[in-house]
Short mmCIF file of C-alpha atoms in Angstrom, two decimals:
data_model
loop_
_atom_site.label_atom_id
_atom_site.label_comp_id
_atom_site.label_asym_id
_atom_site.label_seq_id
_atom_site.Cartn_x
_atom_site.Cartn_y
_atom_site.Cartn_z
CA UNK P 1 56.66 83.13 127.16
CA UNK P 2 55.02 83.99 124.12
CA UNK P 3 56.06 80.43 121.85
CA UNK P 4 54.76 81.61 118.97
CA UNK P 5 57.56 84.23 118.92
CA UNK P 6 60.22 82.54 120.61
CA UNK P 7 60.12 79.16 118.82
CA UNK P 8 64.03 79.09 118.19
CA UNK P 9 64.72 80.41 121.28
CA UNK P 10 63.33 78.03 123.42
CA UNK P 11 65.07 75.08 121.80
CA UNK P 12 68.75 76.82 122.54
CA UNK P 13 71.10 76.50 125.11
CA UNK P 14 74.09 78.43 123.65
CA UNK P 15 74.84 81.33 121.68
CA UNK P 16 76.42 78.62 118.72
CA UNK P 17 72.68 76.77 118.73
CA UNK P 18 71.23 80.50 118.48
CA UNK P 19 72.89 81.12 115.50
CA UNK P 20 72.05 77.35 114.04
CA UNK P 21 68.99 77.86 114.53
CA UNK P 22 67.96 80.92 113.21
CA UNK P 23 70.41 79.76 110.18
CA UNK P 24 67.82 77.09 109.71
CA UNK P 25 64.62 78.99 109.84
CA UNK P 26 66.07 80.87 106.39
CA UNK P 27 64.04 79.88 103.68
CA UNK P 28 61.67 77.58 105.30
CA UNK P 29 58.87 77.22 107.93
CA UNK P 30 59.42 76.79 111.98
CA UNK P 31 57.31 73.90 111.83
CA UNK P 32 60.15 71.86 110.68
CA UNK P 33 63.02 73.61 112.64
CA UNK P 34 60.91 73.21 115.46
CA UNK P 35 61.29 69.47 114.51
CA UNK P 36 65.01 69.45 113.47
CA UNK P 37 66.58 70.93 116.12
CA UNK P 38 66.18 69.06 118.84
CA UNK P 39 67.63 65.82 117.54
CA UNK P 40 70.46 68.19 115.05
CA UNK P 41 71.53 69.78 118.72
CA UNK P 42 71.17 66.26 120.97
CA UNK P 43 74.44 65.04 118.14
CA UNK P 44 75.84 68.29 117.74
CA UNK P 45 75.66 70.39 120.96
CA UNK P 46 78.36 73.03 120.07
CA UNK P 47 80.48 73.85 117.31
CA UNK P 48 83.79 71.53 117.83
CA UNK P 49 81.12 68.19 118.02
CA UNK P 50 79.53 69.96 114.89
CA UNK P 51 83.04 70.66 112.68
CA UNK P 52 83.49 66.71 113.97
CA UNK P 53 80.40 65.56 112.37
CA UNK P 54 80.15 63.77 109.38
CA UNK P 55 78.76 66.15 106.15
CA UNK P 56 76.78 63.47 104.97
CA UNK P 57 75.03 62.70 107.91
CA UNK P 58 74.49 66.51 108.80
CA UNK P 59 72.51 66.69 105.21
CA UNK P 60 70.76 64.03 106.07
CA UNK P 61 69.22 65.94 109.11
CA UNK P 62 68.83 69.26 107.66
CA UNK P 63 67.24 67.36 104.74
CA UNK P 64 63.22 68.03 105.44
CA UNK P 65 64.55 71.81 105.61
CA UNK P 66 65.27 71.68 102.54
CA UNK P 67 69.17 73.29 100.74
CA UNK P 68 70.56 70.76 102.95
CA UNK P 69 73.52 70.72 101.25
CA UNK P 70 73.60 75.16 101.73
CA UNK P 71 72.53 74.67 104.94
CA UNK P 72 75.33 72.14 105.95
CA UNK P 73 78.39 74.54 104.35
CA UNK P 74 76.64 77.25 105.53
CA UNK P 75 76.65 75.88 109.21
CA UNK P 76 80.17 74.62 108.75
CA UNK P 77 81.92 77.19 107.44
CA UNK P 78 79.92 79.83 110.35
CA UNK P 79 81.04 77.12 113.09
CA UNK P 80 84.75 77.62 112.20
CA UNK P 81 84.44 81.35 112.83
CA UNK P 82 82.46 80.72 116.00
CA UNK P 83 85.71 79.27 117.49
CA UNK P 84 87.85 82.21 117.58
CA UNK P 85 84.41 84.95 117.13
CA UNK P 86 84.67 88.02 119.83
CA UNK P 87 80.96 87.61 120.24
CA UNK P 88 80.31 91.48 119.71
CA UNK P 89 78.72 91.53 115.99
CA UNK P 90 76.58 88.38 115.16
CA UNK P 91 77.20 89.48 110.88
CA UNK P 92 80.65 88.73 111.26
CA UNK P 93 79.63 85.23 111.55
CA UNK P 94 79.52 83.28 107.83
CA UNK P 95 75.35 83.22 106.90
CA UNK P 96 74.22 85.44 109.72
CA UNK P 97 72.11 88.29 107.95
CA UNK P 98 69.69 90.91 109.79
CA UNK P 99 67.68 88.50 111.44
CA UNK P 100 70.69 86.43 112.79
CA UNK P 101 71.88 89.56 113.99
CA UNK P 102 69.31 91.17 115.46
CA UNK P 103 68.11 88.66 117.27
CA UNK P 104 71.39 88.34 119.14
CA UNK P 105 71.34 91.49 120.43
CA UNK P 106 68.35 90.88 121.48
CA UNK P 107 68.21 88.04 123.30
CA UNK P 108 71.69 87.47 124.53
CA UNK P 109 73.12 91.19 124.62
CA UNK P 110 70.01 92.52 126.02
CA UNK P 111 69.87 95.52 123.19
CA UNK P 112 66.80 96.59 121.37
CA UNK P 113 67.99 97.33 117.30
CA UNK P 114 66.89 100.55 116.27
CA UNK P 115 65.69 99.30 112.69
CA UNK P 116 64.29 95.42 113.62
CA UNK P 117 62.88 94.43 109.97
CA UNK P 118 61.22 90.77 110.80
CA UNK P 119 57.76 91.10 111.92
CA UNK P 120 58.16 88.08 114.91
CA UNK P 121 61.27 90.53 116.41
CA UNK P 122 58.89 93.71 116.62
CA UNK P 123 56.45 91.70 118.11
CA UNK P 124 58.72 90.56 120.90
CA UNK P 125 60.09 93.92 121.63
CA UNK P 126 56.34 95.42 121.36
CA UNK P 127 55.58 93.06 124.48
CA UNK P 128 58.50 93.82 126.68
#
């Protein structure tokens, strides 16, 4: 697996974590999602443990990603949705853009977007 590529992805169990993490790798480097995941998704595996969580102490993690305080609405208000979502458009979750949404139909409804924008996608899809 090519982990260059496929940094979020590897740290994911669930479809919810997907979307966390590529949520968190807006406006900042994968260096540091690569080392707040782990230990955001150990406390918070899903959405209903996440919507449980305390705000302060989510802003507190996301903190060295900076916009913790986005970020932790952001999350929030997207993990709400997640609970009743159909799973068949990843934008009609609250702070999933292009990215977000190409990247789940990638990975998890095997589909290759016609226009992929991010340069890390078209690399993936160029090695298939």
């Amino acid at each position: 697996m090519m982990k260059e590529h496929l940094m979020v992805q590897e740290q994911v169990k669930t479809v919810w974590q997907h979307m966390v993490g590529v949520m968190c790798l807006n406006l900042t480097y994968r260096k540091q999602v690569k080392e707040v995941l782990p230990k955001l998704f150990k406390r918070y595996p899903n959405p209903k443990a996440f919507l449980r969580g305390r705000t302060k102490t989510q802003e507190n993690m996301l903190k060295p990603l900076g916009m913790w305080n986005v970020r932790t609405k952001r999350i929030r208000k997207m993990s709400e949705q997640f609970l009743t979502w159909d799973y068949k458009e990843a934008s009609d979750l609250h702070g999933i853009g292009k990215y977000g949404s190409d990247s789940y139909k990638i990975f998890y409804k095997n589909e290759i977007p016609d226009d992929v924008q991010d340069k890390e996608l078209k690399k993936y899809i160029q090695r298939l």
